[in-house]
Coordinates of C-alpha atoms and ligand atoms in Angstrom, one line a residue:
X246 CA -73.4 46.9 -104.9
X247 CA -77.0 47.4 -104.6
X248 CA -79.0 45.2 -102.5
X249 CA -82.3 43.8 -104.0
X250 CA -84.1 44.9 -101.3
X251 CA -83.0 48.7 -101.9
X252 CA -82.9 49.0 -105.9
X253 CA -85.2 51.1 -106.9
X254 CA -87.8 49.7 -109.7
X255 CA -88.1 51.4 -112.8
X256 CA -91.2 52.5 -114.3
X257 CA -92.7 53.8 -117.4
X258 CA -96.5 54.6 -117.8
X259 CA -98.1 55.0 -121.0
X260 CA -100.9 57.3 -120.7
X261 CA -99.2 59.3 -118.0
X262 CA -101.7 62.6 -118.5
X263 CA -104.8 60.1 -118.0
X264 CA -107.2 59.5 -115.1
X265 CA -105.2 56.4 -113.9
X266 CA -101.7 57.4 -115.4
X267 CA -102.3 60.2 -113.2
X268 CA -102.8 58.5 -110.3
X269 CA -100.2 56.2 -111.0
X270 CA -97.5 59.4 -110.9
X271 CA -99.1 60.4 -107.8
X272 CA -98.3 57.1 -106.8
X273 CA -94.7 57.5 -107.5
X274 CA -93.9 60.9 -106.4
X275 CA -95.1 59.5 -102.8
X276 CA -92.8 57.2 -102.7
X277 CA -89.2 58.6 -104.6
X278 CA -87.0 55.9 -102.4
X279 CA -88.8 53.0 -104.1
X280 CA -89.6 54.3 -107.7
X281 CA -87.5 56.3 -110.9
X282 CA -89.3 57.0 -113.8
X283 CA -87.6 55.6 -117.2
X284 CA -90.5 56.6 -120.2
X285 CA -94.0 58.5 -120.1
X286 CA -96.4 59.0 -123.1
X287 CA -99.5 61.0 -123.5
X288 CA -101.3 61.5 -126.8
X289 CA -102.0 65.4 -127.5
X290 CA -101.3 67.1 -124.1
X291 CA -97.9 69.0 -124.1
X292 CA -97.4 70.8 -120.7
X293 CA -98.7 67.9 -118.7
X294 CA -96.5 65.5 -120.2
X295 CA -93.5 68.1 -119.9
X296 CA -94.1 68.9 -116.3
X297 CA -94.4 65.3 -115.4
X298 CA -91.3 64.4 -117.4
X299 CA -89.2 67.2 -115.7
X300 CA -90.7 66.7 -112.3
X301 CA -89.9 63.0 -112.6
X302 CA -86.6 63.2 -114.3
X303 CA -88.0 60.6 -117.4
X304 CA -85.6 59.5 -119.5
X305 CA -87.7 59.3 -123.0
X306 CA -90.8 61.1 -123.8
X307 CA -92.8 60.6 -126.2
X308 CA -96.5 62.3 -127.5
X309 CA -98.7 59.8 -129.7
X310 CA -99.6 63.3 -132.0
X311 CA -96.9 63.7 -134.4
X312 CA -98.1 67.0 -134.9
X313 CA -96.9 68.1 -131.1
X314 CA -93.5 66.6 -131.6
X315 CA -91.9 70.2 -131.9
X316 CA -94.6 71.6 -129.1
X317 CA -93.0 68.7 -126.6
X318 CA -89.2 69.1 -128.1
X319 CA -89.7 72.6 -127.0
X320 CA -91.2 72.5 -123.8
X321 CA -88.2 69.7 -122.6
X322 CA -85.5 72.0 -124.0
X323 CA -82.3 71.5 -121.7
X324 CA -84.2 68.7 -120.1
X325 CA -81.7 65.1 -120.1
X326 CA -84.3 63.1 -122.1
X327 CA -84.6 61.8 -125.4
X328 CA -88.3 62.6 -127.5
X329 CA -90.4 61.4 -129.9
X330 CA -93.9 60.8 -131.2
X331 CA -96.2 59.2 -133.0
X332 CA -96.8 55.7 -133.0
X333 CA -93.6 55.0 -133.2
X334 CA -92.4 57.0 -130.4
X335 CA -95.0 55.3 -128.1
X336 CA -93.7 52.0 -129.0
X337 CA -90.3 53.0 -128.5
X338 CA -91.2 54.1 -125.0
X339 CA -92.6 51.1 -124.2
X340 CA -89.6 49.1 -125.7
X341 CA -87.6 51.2 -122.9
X342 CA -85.6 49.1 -120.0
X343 CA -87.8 49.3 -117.4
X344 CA -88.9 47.1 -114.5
X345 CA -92.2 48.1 -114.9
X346 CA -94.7 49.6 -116.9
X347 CA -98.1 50.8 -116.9
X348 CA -100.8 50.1 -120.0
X349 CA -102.7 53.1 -119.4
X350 CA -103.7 54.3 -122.5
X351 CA -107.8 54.1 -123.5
X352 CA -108.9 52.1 -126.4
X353 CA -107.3 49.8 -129.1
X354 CA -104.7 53.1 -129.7
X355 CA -102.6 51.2 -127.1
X356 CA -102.1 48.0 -128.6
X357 CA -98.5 48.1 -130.2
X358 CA -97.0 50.1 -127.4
X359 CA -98.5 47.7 -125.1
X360 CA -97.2 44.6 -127.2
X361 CA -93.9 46.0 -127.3
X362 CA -93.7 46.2 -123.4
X363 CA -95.5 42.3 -123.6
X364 CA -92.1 41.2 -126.1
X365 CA -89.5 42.3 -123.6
X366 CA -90.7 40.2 -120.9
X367 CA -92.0 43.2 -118.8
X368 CA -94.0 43.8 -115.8
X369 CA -97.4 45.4 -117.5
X370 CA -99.5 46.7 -115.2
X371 CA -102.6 46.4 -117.1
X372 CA -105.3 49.1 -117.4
X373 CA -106.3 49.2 -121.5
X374 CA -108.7 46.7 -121.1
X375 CA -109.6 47.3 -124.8
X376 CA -106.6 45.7 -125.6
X377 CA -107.0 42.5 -124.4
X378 CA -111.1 42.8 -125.5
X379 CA -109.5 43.1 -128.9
X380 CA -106.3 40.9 -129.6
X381 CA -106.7 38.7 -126.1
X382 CA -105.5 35.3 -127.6
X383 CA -102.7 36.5 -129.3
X384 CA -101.5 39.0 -126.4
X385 CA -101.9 36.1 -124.1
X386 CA -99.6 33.8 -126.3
X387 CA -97.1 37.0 -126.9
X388 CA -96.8 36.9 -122.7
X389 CA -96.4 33.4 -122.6
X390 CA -93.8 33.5 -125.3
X391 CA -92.0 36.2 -123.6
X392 CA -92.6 35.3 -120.0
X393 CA -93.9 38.9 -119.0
X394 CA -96.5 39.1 -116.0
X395 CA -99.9 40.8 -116.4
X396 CA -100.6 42.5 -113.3
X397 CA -104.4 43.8 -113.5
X398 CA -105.3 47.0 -112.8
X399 CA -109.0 47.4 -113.4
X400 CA -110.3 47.1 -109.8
X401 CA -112.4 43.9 -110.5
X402 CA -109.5 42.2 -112.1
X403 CA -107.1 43.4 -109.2
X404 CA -109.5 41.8 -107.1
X405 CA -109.5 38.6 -108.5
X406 CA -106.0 38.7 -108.7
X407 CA -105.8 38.8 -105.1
X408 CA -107.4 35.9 -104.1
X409 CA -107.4 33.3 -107.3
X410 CA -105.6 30.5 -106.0
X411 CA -103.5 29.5 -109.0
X412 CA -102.9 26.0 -107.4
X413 CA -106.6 25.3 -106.8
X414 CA -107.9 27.0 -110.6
X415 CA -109.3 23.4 -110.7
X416 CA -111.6 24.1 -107.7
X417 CA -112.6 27.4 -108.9
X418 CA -116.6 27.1 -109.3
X419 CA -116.7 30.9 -111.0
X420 CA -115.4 34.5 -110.8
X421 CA -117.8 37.2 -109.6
X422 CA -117.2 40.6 -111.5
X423 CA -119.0 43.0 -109.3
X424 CA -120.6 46.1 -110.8
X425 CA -122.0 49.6 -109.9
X426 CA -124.4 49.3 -112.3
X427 CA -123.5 52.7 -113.5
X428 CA -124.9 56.3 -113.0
X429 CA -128.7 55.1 -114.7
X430 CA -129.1 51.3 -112.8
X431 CA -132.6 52.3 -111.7
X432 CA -133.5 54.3 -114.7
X433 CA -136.6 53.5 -116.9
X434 CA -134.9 52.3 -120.1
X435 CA -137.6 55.5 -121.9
X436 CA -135.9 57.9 -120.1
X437 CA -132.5 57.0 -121.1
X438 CA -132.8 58.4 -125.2
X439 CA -132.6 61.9 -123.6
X440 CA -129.2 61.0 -120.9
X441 CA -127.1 64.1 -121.9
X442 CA -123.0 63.1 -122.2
X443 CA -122.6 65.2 -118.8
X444 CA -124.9 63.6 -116.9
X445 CA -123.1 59.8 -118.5
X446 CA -119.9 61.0 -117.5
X447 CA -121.0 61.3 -114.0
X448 CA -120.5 58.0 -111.7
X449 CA -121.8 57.7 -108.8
X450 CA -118.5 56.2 -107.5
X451 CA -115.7 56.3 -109.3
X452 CA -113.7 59.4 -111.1
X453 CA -112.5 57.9 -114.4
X454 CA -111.8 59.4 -117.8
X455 CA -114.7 59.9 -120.3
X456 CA -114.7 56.9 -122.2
X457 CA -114.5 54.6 -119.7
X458 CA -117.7 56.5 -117.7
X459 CA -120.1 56.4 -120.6
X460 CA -118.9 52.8 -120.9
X461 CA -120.1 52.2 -117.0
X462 CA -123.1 54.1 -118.0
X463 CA -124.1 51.4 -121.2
X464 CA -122.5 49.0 -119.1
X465 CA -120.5 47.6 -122.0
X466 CA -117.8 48.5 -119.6
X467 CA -119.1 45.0 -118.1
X468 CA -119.0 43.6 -120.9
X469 CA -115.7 44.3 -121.9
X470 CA -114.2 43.1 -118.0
X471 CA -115.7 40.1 -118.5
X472 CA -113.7 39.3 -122.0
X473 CA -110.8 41.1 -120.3
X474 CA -111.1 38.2 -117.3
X475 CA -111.7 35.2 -119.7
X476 CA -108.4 36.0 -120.9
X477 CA -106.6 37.0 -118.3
X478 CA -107.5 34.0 -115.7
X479 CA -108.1 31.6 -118.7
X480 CA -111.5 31.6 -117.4
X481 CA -114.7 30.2 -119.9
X482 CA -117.4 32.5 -120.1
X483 CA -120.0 30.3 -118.7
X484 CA -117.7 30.4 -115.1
X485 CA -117.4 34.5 -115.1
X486 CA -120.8 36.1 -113.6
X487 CA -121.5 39.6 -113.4
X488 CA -123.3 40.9 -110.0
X489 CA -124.8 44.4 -109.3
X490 CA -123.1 46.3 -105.9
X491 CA -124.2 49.4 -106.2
X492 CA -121.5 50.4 -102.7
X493 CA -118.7 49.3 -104.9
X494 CA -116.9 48.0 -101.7
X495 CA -116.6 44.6 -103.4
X496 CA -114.4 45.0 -105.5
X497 CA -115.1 40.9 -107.0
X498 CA -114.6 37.6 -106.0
X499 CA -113.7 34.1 -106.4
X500 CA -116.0 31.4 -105.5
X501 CA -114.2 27.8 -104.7
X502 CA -116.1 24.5 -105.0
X503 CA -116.0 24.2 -101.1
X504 CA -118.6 26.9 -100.9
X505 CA -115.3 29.3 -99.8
X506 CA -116.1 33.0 -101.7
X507 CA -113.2 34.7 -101.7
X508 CA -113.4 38.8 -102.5
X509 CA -111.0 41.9 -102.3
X510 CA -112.7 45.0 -100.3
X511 CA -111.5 48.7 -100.4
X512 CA -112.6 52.4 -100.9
X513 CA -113.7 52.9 -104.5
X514 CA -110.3 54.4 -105.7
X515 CA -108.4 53.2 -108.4
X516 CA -105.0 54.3 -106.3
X517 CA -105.6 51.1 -104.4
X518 CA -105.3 48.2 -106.9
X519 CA -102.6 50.3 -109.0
X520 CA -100.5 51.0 -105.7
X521 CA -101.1 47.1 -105.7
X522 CA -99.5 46.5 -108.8
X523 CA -96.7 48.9 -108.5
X524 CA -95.3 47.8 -105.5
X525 CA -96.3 43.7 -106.5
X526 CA -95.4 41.3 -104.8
X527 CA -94.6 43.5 -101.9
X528 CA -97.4 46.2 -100.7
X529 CA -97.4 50.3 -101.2
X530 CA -98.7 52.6 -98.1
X531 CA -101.1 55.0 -100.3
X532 CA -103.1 58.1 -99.0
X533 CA -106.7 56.4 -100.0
X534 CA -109.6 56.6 -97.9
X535 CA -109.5 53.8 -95.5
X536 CA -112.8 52.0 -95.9
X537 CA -115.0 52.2 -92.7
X538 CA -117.2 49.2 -93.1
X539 CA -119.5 50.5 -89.9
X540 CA -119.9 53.8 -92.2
X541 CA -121.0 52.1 -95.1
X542 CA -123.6 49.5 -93.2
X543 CA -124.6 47.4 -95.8
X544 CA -124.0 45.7 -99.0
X545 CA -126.2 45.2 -101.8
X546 CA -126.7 42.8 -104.6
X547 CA -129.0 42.6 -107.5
X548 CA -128.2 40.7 -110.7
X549 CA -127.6 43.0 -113.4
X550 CA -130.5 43.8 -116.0
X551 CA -129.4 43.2 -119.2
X552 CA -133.3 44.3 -121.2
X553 CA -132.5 48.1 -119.8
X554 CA -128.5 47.4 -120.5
X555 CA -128.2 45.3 -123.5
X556 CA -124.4 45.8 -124.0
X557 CA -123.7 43.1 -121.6
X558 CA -125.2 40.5 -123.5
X559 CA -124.0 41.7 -126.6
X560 CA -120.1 41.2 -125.1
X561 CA -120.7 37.8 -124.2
X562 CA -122.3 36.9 -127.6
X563 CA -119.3 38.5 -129.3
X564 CA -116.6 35.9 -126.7
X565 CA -119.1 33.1 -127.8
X566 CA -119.3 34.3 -131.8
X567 CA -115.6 33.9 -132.5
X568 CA -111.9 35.8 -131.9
X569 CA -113.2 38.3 -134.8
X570 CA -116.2 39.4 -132.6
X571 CA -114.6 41.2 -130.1
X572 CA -111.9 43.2 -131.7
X573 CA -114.9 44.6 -133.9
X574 CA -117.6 45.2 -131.0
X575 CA -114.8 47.2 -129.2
X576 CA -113.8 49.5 -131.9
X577 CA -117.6 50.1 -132.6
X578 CA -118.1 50.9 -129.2
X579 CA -115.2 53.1 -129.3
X580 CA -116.3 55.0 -132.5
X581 CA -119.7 55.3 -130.9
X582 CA -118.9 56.4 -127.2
X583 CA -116.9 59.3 -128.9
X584 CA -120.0 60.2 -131.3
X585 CA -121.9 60.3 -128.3
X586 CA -119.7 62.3 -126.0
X587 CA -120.0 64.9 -129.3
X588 CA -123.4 65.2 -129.4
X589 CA -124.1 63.6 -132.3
X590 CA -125.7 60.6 -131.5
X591 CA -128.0 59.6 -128.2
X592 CA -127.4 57.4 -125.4
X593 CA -129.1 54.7 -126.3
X594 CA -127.8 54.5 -130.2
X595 CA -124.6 53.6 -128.7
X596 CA -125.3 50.4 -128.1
X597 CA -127.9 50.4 -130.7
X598 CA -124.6 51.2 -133.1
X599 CA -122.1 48.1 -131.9
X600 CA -125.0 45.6 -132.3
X601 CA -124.9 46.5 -135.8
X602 CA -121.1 46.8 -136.8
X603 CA -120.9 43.5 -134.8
X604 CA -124.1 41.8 -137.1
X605 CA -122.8 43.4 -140.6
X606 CA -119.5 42.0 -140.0
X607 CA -118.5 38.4 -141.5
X608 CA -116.9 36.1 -139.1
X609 CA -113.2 35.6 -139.4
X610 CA -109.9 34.3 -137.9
X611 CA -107.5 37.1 -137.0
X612 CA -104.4 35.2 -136.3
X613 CA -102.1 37.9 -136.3
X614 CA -102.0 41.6 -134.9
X615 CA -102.3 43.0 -138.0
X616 CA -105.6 41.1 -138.9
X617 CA -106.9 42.5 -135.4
X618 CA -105.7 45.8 -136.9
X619 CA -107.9 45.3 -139.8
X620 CA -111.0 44.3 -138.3
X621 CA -110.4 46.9 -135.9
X622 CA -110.2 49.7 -139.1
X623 CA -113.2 48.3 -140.4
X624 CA -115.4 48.1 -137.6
X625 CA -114.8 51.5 -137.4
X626 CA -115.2 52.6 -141.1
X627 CA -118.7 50.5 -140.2
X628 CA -119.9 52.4 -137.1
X629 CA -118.8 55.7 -138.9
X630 CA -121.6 54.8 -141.2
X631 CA -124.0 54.3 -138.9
X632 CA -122.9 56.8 -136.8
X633 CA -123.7 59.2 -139.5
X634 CA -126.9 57.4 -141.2
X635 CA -128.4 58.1 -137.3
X636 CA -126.8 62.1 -137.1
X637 CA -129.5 64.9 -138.3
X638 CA -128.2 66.6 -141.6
X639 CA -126.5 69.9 -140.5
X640 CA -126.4 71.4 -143.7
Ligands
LIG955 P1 -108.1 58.8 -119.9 O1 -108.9 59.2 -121.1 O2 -108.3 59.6 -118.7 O3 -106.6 58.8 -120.3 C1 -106.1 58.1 -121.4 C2 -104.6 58.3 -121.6 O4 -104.3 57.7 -122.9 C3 -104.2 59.8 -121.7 O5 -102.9 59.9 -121.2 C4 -104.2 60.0 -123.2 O6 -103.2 61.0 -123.6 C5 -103.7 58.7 -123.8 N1 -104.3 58.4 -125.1 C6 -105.5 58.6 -125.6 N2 -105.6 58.3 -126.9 C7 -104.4 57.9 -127.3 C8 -103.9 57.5 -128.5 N3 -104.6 57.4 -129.6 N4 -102.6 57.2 -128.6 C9 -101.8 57.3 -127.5 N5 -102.2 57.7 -126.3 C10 -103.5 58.0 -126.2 O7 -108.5 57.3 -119.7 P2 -108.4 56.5 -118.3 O8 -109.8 56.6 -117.6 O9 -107.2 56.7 -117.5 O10 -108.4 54.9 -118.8 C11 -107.2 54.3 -119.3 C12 -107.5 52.9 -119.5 O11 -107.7 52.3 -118.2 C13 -108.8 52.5 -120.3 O12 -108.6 51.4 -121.0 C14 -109.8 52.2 -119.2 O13 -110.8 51.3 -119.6 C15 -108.9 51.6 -118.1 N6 -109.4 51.8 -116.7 C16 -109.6 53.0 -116.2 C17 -110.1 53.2 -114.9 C18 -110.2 54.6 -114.3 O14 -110.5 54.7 -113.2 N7 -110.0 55.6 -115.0 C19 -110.4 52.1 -114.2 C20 -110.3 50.8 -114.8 C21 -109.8 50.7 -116.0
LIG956 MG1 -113.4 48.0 -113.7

């Protein structure tokens, strides 16, 4: 029989081709003894996901683009795994026997898979933020209902994590989400109509996929943390602040009523909180950067400007506005970051876009995923609109 201690866990990560999905595999190929790999999804790219899957002997495949299915069914041919796609097939990997899995696909796209990981009482290690921005109450009843654990992956969130002292939530003054403050923090707000999607997707810190950069750029990446941490530590809004560190050493912190601050510290690499929540409760060696506190000197901290960065302000109006705010400020967003990142609109019509969507929409009680669903479609319907009322005739 195998002893507890020796099992290895089984894992499936959803987004596997992805800036933290590959990380995640990088992860788990450093560490065979402890890890097998059960199911791996990607959305449109083939080889990756086929290399991975034979390198990591997956079990099920699946690609969310129906129209790769026979692409993927090809490029595993002999392999010993079953494959699928669409939707469907993403769910189906999620649904998968495994130990562990990781939420690692961007935007609302990830919310059935995720779900379906949620309803069999998983581990979820949880990077698709957007998904908890836009069902949060109900994914949060789904997890009590099925007793899964959350383990947060978004650095800030790992953080807290960390060091939130279940036992003593009643002594917990606030949560501090620190910030970058993004590629333009000391830019004049003029100069940002003319930021280029290039010079958005470039942080000064942290190597992350595209959406989630020009997210860090608007800041609505803020924004959407500190929705993704009200529902995640059960925290009201009022008690979650948002602090500018432009070192990103912080990673966040917990401040107690006895004047205790309690914070997480490490390099700026997102191997360090996942390697956190794939080895959980127990601790992974990884090959990040070992921070050297003497190198970095100091620390700073300004509080974050939300006149030059409006998007913050506009995410905590949509948590005070109602369940149906969220949902729709996050698909706008989405709909927008993409029309940015194709040149069609400019930086600052992003946010300019959401603020909208978000005003035009009536209030409403989505109390069920497919309502979310709904709003979801519409919001994006609505910042398509704008989207192309603000996009110079081509023809
Ligand atoms: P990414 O764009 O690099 O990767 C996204 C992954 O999702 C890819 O594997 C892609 O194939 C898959 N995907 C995209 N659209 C899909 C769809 N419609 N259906 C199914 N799969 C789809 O994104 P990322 O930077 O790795 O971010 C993933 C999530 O983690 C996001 O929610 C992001 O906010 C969060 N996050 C990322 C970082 C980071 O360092 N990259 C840090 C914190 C949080
Ligand atoms: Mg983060």
């Amino acid at each position: 029989m195998i002893s507890e201690q020796s099992a290895r866990r089984r894992v499936s990560v959803l987004g596997a081709t992805g800036s933290v999905g590959r990380s995640t595999m990088e992860l788990i190929a450093e560490a065979p003894d402890r890890f097998q790999v059960e199911a791996l999804t990607a959305y449109s790219n083939v080889d990756v996901l086929a290399d991975l899957a034979r390198r990591f002997g997956a079990r099920f495949v699946a690609i969310g683009d129906p129209a790769r299915y026979r692409a993927l069914k090809q490029a595993l041919d002999g392999a010993p795994c079953e494959v699928a796609a669409g939707p469907e097939g993403l769910e189906a990997a999620a649904a998968r026997d495994s130990d562990w899995l990781m939420a690692g696909i961007v935007g609302a796209a990830g919310l059935s898979a995720t779900l379906s990981a949620v309803r069999r009482g998983a581990l979820v290690a949880f990077a698709n933020k957007e998904v908890l921005v836009s069902a949060g109450r109900l994914m949060m009843e789904e997890v009590a209902r099925a007793g899964a654990t959350l383990l947060p992956v978004d650095s800030e969130h790992n953080a807290i994590f960390q060091v939130f002292e279940e036992q003593n939530r009643g002594a917990i003054d606030r949560l501090i989400l620190t910030a970058s403050g993004g590629p333009f923090r000391t830019r004049p707000r003029e100069s940002l109509a003319q930021v280029t999607p290039a010079e958005a997707v470039a942080h000064p810190n942290w190597d992350m996929g595209a959406k989630i950069s020009v997210d860090s750029a608007t800041m609505m990446n803020k924004g959407l943390e500190v929705i993704e941490a009200h529902y995640l530590f059960a925290m009201p809004a009022e008690k979650i602040e948002v602090l500018v560190h432009p070192q990103s050493v912080i990673h966040s912190m917990v401040a107690y009523s006895d004047g205790s601050f309690l914070a997480q510290l490490g390099a700026p690499d997102m191997r360090i909180p996942i390697a956190h929540a794939l080895a959980w409760p127990r601790r992974l060696k990884t090959q990040s950067p070992v921070l050297d506190l003497a190198a970095v000197a100091r620390l700073d901290f300004e509080p974050p400007d939300e006149t030059r960065f409006p998007a913050l302000r506009l995410a905590r109006e949509a948590l005070a506005a109602g369940p149906w705010a969220p949902p729709v400020m996050s698909a706008a967003n989405e709909e927008a970051v993409a029309a940015f990142l194709q040149g069609r609109i400019g930086f600052l019509d992003v946010t300019e876009v959401v603020e909208r969507v978000v005003s035009a929409t009536a209030p409403a009680d989505p109390d069920s995923i497919e309502a979310v669903v709904a709003l979801d479609g519409e919001a994006r319907r609505r910042a398509s609109e704008a989207i192309d009322r603000l996009t110079p005739a081509t023809s």
